[in-house]
PDB file of C-alpha atoms in Angstrom:
ATOM      1  CA  UNK A   1       8.259  97.158  93.334  1.00  0.00           C
ATOM      2  CA  UNK A   2       5.730  98.117  96.013  1.00  0.00           C
ATOM      3  CA  UNK A   3       5.634  96.334  99.135  1.00  0.00           C
ATOM      4  CA  UNK A   4       2.865  94.920 101.194  1.00  0.00           C
ATOM      5  CA  UNK A   5       0.800  97.751 102.421  1.00  0.00           C
ATOM      6  CA  UNK A   6      -1.194  97.590 105.683  1.00  0.00           C
ATOM      7  CA  UNK A   7      -3.409 100.041 107.637  1.00  0.00           C
ATOM      8  CA  UNK A   8      -3.957 101.264 110.152  1.00  0.00           C
ATOM      9  CA  UNK A   9      -0.391 101.363 111.703  1.00  0.00           C
ATOM     10  CA  UNK A  10      -1.585 101.653 115.169  1.00  0.00           C
ATOM     11  CA  UNK A  11      -4.947 101.007 116.722  1.00  0.00           C
ATOM     12  CA  UNK A  12      -6.210 101.418 120.395  1.00  0.00           C
ATOM     13  CA  UNK A  13      -9.555 100.069 121.256  1.00  0.00           C
ATOM     14  CA  UNK A  14     -11.529  99.077 124.342  1.00  0.00           C
ATOM     15  CA  UNK A  15     -12.283  95.526 125.114  1.00  0.00           C
ATOM     16  CA  UNK A  16     -15.561  94.276 123.546  1.00  0.00           C
ATOM     17  CA  UNK A  17     -15.141  96.772 120.719  1.00  0.00           C
ATOM     18  CA  UNK A  18     -14.680  95.697 117.143  1.00  0.00           C
ATOM     19  CA  UNK A  19     -11.788  96.535 114.844  1.00  0.00           C
ATOM     20  CA  UNK A  20     -10.609  95.826 111.384  1.00  0.00           C
ATOM     21  CA  UNK A  21      -7.213  95.718 109.627  1.00  0.00           C
ATOM     22  CA  UNK A  22      -6.631  96.156 105.872  1.00  0.00           C
ATOM     23  CA  UNK A  23      -3.841  94.509 103.790  1.00  0.00           C
ATOM     24  CA  UNK A  24      -2.967  95.058  99.941  1.00  0.00           C
ATOM     25  CA  UNK A  25      -0.527  92.434  98.911  1.00  0.00           C
ATOM     26  CA  UNK A  26       2.195  92.754  96.200  1.00  0.00           C
ATOM     27  CA  UNK A  27       0.694  92.796  92.637  1.00  0.00           C
ATOM     28  CA  UNK A  28       0.621  89.280  91.280  1.00  0.00           C
ATOM     29  CA  UNK A  29       1.103  87.354  94.608  1.00  0.00           C
ATOM     30  CA  UNK A  30      -1.703  84.769  94.802  1.00  0.00           C
ATOM     31  CA  UNK A  31      -1.123  83.749  98.395  1.00  0.00           C
ATOM     32  CA  UNK A  32      -1.881  85.973 101.261  1.00  0.00           C
ATOM     33  CA  UNK A  33      -1.278  85.185 105.019  1.00  0.00           C
ATOM     34  CA  UNK A  34      -2.322  86.962 108.248  1.00  0.00           C
ATOM     35  CA  UNK A  35      -0.076  86.345 111.287  1.00  0.00           C
ATOM     36  CA  UNK A  36      -0.338  87.616 114.813  1.00  0.00           C
ATOM     37  CA  UNK A  37       2.633  88.574 116.784  1.00  0.00           C
ATOM     38  CA  UNK A  38       2.436  88.757 120.601  1.00  0.00           C
ATOM     39  CA  UNK A  39       5.210  90.830 122.308  1.00  0.00           C
ATOM     40  CA  UNK A  40       8.316  88.687 122.679  1.00  0.00           C
ATOM     41  CA  UNK A  41       7.165  85.915 120.432  1.00  0.00           C
ATOM     42  CA  UNK A  42       7.574  84.910 116.688  1.00  0.00           C
ATOM     43  CA  UNK A  43       4.633  85.542 114.319  1.00  0.00           C
ATOM     44  CA  UNK A  44       1.805  82.786 114.446  1.00  0.00           C
ATOM     45  CA  UNK A  45      -0.211  82.117 111.291  1.00  0.00           C
ATOM     46  CA  UNK A  46      -3.842  82.889 111.576  1.00  0.00           C
ATOM     47  CA  UNK A  47      -5.134  82.303 108.026  1.00  0.00           C
ATOM     48  CA  UNK A  48      -3.837  81.597 104.595  1.00  0.00           C
ATOM     49  CA  UNK A  49      -5.537  82.559 101.348  1.00  0.00           C
ATOM     50  CA  UNK A  50      -4.827  81.303  97.880  1.00  0.00           C
ATOM     51  CA  UNK A  51      -6.558  83.844  95.562  1.00  0.00           C
ATOM     52  CA  UNK A  52      -9.824  84.454  97.223  1.00  0.00           C
ATOM     53  CA  UNK A  53     -10.135  81.003  98.776  1.00  0.00           C
ATOM     54  CA  UNK A  54      -8.938  79.819 102.433  1.00  0.00           C
ATOM     55  CA  UNK A  55      -6.353  77.313 102.373  1.00  0.00           C
ATOM     56  CA  UNK A  56      -5.718  77.173 106.142  1.00  0.00           C
ATOM     57  CA  UNK A  57      -7.726  78.845 108.996  1.00  0.00           C
ATOM     58  CA  UNK A  58      -7.119  76.119 111.683  1.00  0.00           C
ATOM     59  CA  UNK A  59      -5.487  78.665 113.936  1.00  0.00           C
ATOM     60  CA  UNK A  60      -8.098  81.422 113.618  1.00  0.00           C
ATOM     61  CA  UNK A  61     -10.329  82.008 116.566  1.00  0.00           C
ATOM     62  CA  UNK A  62     -13.392  81.900 114.625  1.00  0.00           C
ATOM     63  CA  UNK A  63     -15.740  82.857 117.596  1.00  0.00           C
ATOM     64  CA  UNK A  64     -14.277  86.339 117.269  1.00  0.00           C
ATOM     65  CA  UNK A  65     -11.900  86.741 114.317  1.00  0.00           C
ATOM     66  CA  UNK A  66     -12.930  86.772 110.677  1.00  0.00           C
ATOM     67  CA  UNK A  67     -11.105  87.436 107.320  1.00  0.00           C
ATOM     68  CA  UNK A  68     -12.027  87.634 103.724  1.00  0.00           C
ATOM     69  CA  UNK A  69     -10.134  88.280 100.434  1.00  0.00           C
ATOM     70  CA  UNK A  70     -12.624  89.412  97.962  1.00  0.00           C
ATOM     71  CA  UNK A  71     -11.546  89.244  94.404  1.00  0.00           C
ATOM     72  CA  UNK A  72      -8.303  87.688  95.410  1.00  0.00           C
ATOM     73  CA  UNK A  73      -6.582  91.035  96.072  1.00  0.00           C
ATOM     74  CA  UNK A  74      -6.899  93.160  99.091  1.00  0.00           C
ATOM     75  CA  UNK A  75      -7.848  91.379 102.440  1.00  0.00           C
ATOM     76  CA  UNK A  76      -9.308  92.483 105.693  1.00  0.00           C
ATOM     77  CA  UNK A  77      -8.989  90.847 109.122  1.00  0.00           C
ATOM     78  CA  UNK A  78     -11.835  91.733 111.744  1.00  0.00           C
ATOM     79  CA  UNK A  79     -12.007  91.045 115.405  1.00  0.00           C
ATOM     80  CA  UNK A  80     -15.361  91.268 117.149  1.00  0.00           C
ATOM     81  CA  UNK A  81     -15.436  91.634 120.172  1.00  0.00           C
ATOM     82  CA  UNK A  82     -11.865  92.181 120.995  1.00  0.00           C
ATOM     83  CA  UNK A  83     -10.269  90.769 124.289  1.00  0.00           C
ATOM     84  CA  UNK A  84      -7.272  92.161 126.168  1.00  0.00           C
ATOM     85  CA  UNK A  85      -5.256  89.189 124.914  1.00  0.00           C
ATOM     86  CA  UNK A  86      -5.718  90.228 121.442  1.00  0.00           C
ATOM     87  CA  UNK A  87      -3.204  93.020 121.836  1.00  0.00           C
ATOM     88  CA  UNK A  88      -0.570  92.195 119.397  1.00  0.00           C
ATOM     89  CA  UNK A  89       0.892  93.199 116.036  1.00  0.00           C
ATOM     90  CA  UNK A  90      -1.012  91.860 113.018  1.00  0.00           C
ATOM     91  CA  UNK A  91       1.105  91.104 110.138  1.00  0.00           C
ATOM     92  CA  UNK A  92       0.235  90.413 106.496  1.00  0.00           C
ATOM     93  CA  UNK A  93       2.360  88.836 104.090  1.00  0.00           C
ATOM     94  CA  UNK A  94       2.127  87.690 100.548  1.00  0.00           C
ATOM     95  CA  UNK A  95       4.137  85.192  98.351  1.00  0.00           C
ATOM     96  CA  UNK A  96       4.616  83.970  94.826  1.00  0.00           C
ATOM     97  CA  UNK A  97       3.719  80.438  93.642  1.00  0.00           C
ATOM     98  CA  UNK A  98       7.078  80.101  91.867  1.00  0.00           C
ATOM     99  CA  UNK A  99       9.282  77.704  93.882  1.00  0.00           C
ATOM    100  CA  UNK A 100      11.887  77.775  95.521  1.00  0.00           C
ATOM    101  CA  UNK A 101      11.818  81.465  95.076  1.00  0.00           C
ATOM    102  CA  UNK A 102      12.795  82.065  98.827  1.00  0.00           C
ATOM    103  CA  UNK A 103      12.451  85.753  98.681  1.00  0.00           C
ATOM    104  CA  UNK A 104       9.046  85.418  97.435  1.00  0.00           C
ATOM    105  CA  UNK A 105       7.527  85.976 101.007  1.00  0.00           C
ATOM    106  CA  UNK A 106       7.076  89.594 101.785  1.00  0.00           C
ATOM    107  CA  UNK A 107       5.529  91.155 104.941  1.00  0.00           C
ATOM    108  CA  UNK A 108       3.980  94.482 105.531  1.00  0.00           C
ATOM    109  CA  UNK A 109       5.013  96.636 108.574  1.00  0.00           C
ATOM    110  CA  UNK A 110       2.043  95.273 110.602  1.00  0.00           C
ATOM    111  CA  UNK A 111      -0.733  96.894 112.574  1.00  0.00           C
ATOM    112  CA  UNK A 112      -0.036  97.351 116.383  1.00  0.00           C
ATOM    113  CA  UNK A 113      -3.360  96.729 118.249  1.00  0.00           C
ATOM    114  CA  UNK A 114      -3.723  97.639 121.802  1.00  0.00           C
ATOM    115  CA  UNK A 115      -6.872  96.550 123.705  1.00  0.00           C
ATOM    116  CA  UNK A 116      -7.565  98.393 127.038  1.00  0.00           C
TER     117      UNK A 116
ATOM    118  CA  UNK B   1       7.125  70.992 110.937  1.00  0.00           C
ATOM    119  CA  UNK B   2      10.881  70.678 111.629  1.00  0.00           C
ATOM    120  CA  UNK B   3      11.830  71.916 114.926  1.00  0.00           C
ATOM    121  CA  UNK B   4      14.422  74.668 115.344  1.00  0.00           C
ATOM    122  CA  UNK B   5      16.632  75.737 118.200  1.00  0.00           C
ATOM    123  CA  UNK B   6      18.342  79.068 118.288  1.00  0.00           C
ATOM    124  CA  UNK B   7      20.069  80.894 121.002  1.00  0.00           C
ATOM    125  CA  UNK B   8      17.629  83.564 122.594  1.00  0.00           C
ATOM    126  CA  UNK B   9      20.078  86.317 122.153  1.00  0.00           C
ATOM    127  CA  UNK B  10      23.602  87.288 121.022  1.00  0.00           C
ATOM    128  CA  UNK B  11      25.701  90.312 121.083  1.00  0.00           C
ATOM    129  CA  UNK B  12      28.373  91.670 118.784  1.00  0.00           C
ATOM    130  CA  UNK B  13      30.601  94.668 118.252  1.00  0.00           C
ATOM    131  CA  UNK B  14      30.095  96.821 115.307  1.00  0.00           C
ATOM    132  CA  UNK B  15      32.139  95.902 112.215  1.00  0.00           C
ATOM    133  CA  UNK B  16      32.897  92.432 113.616  1.00  0.00           C
ATOM    134  CA  UNK B  17      31.616  89.027 112.118  1.00  0.00           C
ATOM    135  CA  UNK B  18      28.719  87.474 113.651  1.00  0.00           C
ATOM    136  CA  UNK B  19      27.921  83.752 113.355  1.00  0.00           C
ATOM    137  CA  UNK B  20      24.159  82.999 114.253  1.00  0.00           C
ATOM    138  CA  UNK B  21      23.639  79.158 114.731  1.00  0.00           C
ATOM    139  CA  UNK B  22      20.488  77.095 114.233  1.00  0.00           C
ATOM    140  CA  UNK B  23      19.909  73.521 115.034  1.00  0.00           C
ATOM    141  CA  UNK B  24      17.086  71.752 112.885  1.00  0.00           C
ATOM    142  CA  UNK B  25      17.938  67.976 113.505  1.00  0.00           C
ATOM    143  CA  UNK B  26      14.428  66.923 112.324  1.00  0.00           C
ATOM    144  CA  UNK B  27      14.652  68.718 108.970  1.00  0.00           C
ATOM    145  CA  UNK B  28      13.573  66.518 105.881  1.00  0.00           C
ATOM    146  CA  UNK B  29      15.587  66.130 102.912  1.00  0.00           C
ATOM    147  CA  UNK B  30      13.481  68.444 100.783  1.00  0.00           C
ATOM    148  CA  UNK B  31      13.263  71.316 103.240  1.00  0.00           C
ATOM    149  CA  UNK B  32      15.000  74.466 102.392  1.00  0.00           C
ATOM    150  CA  UNK B  33      16.601  76.469 105.144  1.00  0.00           C
ATOM    151  CA  UNK B  34      15.347  80.071 105.124  1.00  0.00           C
ATOM    152  CA  UNK B  35      16.423  82.878 107.330  1.00  0.00           C
ATOM    153  CA  UNK B  36      14.475  85.836 107.924  1.00  0.00           C
ATOM    154  CA  UNK B  37      15.162  88.942 110.240  1.00  0.00           C
ATOM    155  CA  UNK B  38      12.689  91.327 111.904  1.00  0.00           C
ATOM    156  CA  UNK B  39      14.092  94.939 112.589  1.00  0.00           C
ATOM    157  CA  UNK B  40      12.321  96.780 115.406  1.00  0.00           C
ATOM    158  CA  UNK B  41       8.800  97.784 114.390  1.00  0.00           C
ATOM    159  CA  UNK B  42       8.938  96.210 111.138  1.00  0.00           C
ATOM    160  CA  UNK B  43       7.684  92.960 109.574  1.00  0.00           C
ATOM    161  CA  UNK B  44      10.202  90.134 108.815  1.00  0.00           C
ATOM    162  CA  UNK B  45      12.355  90.400 105.919  1.00  0.00           C
ATOM    163  CA  UNK B  46      14.080  87.757 103.732  1.00  0.00           C
ATOM    164  CA  UNK B  47      17.710  87.327 104.341  1.00  0.00           C
ATOM    165  CA  UNK B  48      18.899  84.190 102.502  1.00  0.00           C
ATOM    166  CA  UNK B  49      18.054  80.473 101.943  1.00  0.00           C
ATOM    167  CA  UNK B  50      19.702  77.364 100.962  1.00  0.00           C
ATOM    168  CA  UNK B  51      19.258  73.524 100.561  1.00  0.00           C
ATOM    169  CA  UNK B  52      22.684  71.772 100.796  1.00  0.00           C
ATOM    170  CA  UNK B  53      25.447  74.115  99.447  1.00  0.00           C
ATOM    171  CA  UNK B  54      26.746  77.259 101.313  1.00  0.00           C
ATOM    172  CA  UNK B  55      25.103  80.338  99.917  1.00  0.00           C
ATOM    173  CA  UNK B  56      26.147  83.912  99.640  1.00  0.00           C
ATOM    174  CA  UNK B  57      24.330  87.174  98.886  1.00  0.00           C
ATOM    175  CA  UNK B  58      24.791  90.831  99.558  1.00  0.00           C
ATOM    176  CA  UNK B  59      23.306  90.591 102.991  1.00  0.00           C
ATOM    177  CA  UNK B  60      24.995  87.527 104.430  1.00  0.00           C
ATOM    178  CA  UNK B  61      26.322  84.067 103.954  1.00  0.00           C
ATOM    179  CA  UNK B  62      24.742  80.711 104.965  1.00  0.00           C
ATOM    180  CA  UNK B  63      26.817  77.819 106.071  1.00  0.00           C
ATOM    181  CA  UNK B  64      24.987  74.468 106.011  1.00  0.00           C
ATOM    182  CA  UNK B  65      26.381  71.538 107.819  1.00  0.00           C
ATOM    183  CA  UNK B  66      27.015  68.418 105.611  1.00  0.00           C
ATOM    184  CA  UNK B  67      24.239  66.369 107.623  1.00  0.00           C
ATOM    185  CA  UNK B  68      21.969  69.435 107.191  1.00  0.00           C
ATOM    186  CA  UNK B  69      21.157  69.141 110.859  1.00  0.00           C
ATOM    187  CA  UNK B  70      22.343  72.753 111.610  1.00  0.00           C
ATOM    188  CA  UNK B  71      23.199  75.792 109.732  1.00  0.00           C
ATOM    189  CA  UNK B  72      24.931  79.122 110.455  1.00  0.00           C
ATOM    190  CA  UNK B  73      23.911  82.668 109.273  1.00  0.00           C
ATOM    191  CA  UNK B  74      26.999  84.861 108.885  1.00  0.00           C
ATOM    192  CA  UNK B  75      27.067  88.609 108.804  1.00  0.00           C
ATOM    193  CA  UNK B  76      30.522  89.498 107.835  1.00  0.00           C
ATOM    194  CA  UNK B  77      30.555  92.909 109.332  1.00  0.00           C
ATOM    195  CA  UNK B  78      27.765  93.678 111.765  1.00  0.00           C
ATOM    196  CA  UNK B  79      26.355  97.163 111.745  1.00  0.00           C
ATOM    197  CA  UNK B  80      24.006  98.826 113.905  1.00  0.00           C
ATOM    198  CA  UNK B  81      21.288  98.440 111.356  1.00  0.00           C
ATOM    199  CA  UNK B  82      21.792  94.613 111.782  1.00  0.00           C
ATOM    200  CA  UNK B  83      20.250  94.624 115.237  1.00  0.00           C
ATOM    201  CA  UNK B  84      17.190  92.562 114.860  1.00  0.00           C
ATOM    202  CA  UNK B  85      15.495  89.319 115.779  1.00  0.00           C
ATOM    203  CA  UNK B  86      16.896  86.527 113.336  1.00  0.00           C
ATOM    204  CA  UNK B  87      14.714  83.447 112.465  1.00  0.00           C
ATOM    205  CA  UNK B  88      15.756  80.196 110.949  1.00  0.00           C
ATOM    206  CA  UNK B  89      12.965  78.388 109.217  1.00  0.00           C
ATOM    207  CA  UNK B  90      12.741  75.136 107.216  1.00  0.00           C
ATOM    208  CA  UNK B  91      10.388  75.383 104.384  1.00  0.00           C
ATOM    209  CA  UNK B  92       9.299  72.403 102.256  1.00  0.00           C
ATOM    210  CA  UNK B  93       7.392  73.882  99.590  1.00  0.00           C
ATOM    211  CA  UNK B  94       6.239  77.138  97.781  1.00  0.00           C
ATOM    212  CA  UNK B  95       3.511  78.945  99.393  1.00  0.00           C
ATOM    213  CA  UNK B  96       3.828  76.935 102.669  1.00  0.00           C
ATOM    214  CA  UNK B  97       3.290  79.370 105.546  1.00  0.00           C
ATOM    215  CA  UNK B  98       6.598  80.350 107.397  1.00  0.00           C
ATOM    216  CA  UNK B  99       6.467  78.824 110.882  1.00  0.00           C
ATOM    217  CA  UNK B 100       8.397  81.010 113.159  1.00  0.00           C
ATOM    218  CA  UNK B 101      10.112  80.100 116.396  1.00  0.00           C
ATOM    219  CA  UNK B 102      11.389  82.707 118.957  1.00  0.00           C
ATOM    220  CA  UNK B 103      14.574  83.476 117.009  1.00  0.00           C
ATOM    221  CA  UNK B 104      17.777  85.016 118.126  1.00  0.00           C
ATOM    222  CA  UNK B 105      17.773  88.728 119.137  1.00  0.00           C
ATOM    223  CA  UNK B 106      21.020  90.169 117.946  1.00  0.00           C
ATOM    224  CA  UNK B 107      22.238  93.258 119.629  1.00  0.00           C
ATOM    225  CA  UNK B 108      25.065  95.173 117.953  1.00  0.00           C
ATOM    226  CA  UNK B 109      27.329  97.463 120.087  1.00  0.00           C
ATOM    227  CA  UNK B 110      29.014 100.558 118.619  1.00  0.00           C
TER     228      UNK B 110
END
């Protein structure tokens, strides 16, 4: 089974520039998550999608971050304009609806963003 | 969300057993206890989960206290490839986002 694909793997941008990350979840996984992981901390949820609808975006800084999941498959996360504190690894994960299938949560390798 | 407490770091010699503790005293009766680990430069990966009984799989064993307020992840023979940050996460339903704490950074010494 193919894993969660993310691109790019690394990105360096200047502050105030914009950037976009792409995620392709595991086929058949209806739920998709974006997490932000700052160095030395655990991942923090930014947004959760169920198919192409948003379930939870309460921790997404909506003044600069946006995300979409068209057609309920791939997803993109955008930051515009970026700030220095946005430097982090952005992780995408997907999960099955079947419960309690504990191993149903699968993460991609992430995109490491550096804002200079 | 149930709060968890884990040691910041632990160290083990290669090929020796490792016991990683987690306190989750506010866990609800229906929360499953999940363990994930994050290898360097990788996303978290599933290790094991359980509800009440001890669980074993090819990666590890999970020992859950009778009162469910704590659990211990057991790696029977640590290898260098087990060096990672280990997270203990209570989860109460399918497709609930995983809520990560700081986890335990395990170092394995050759």
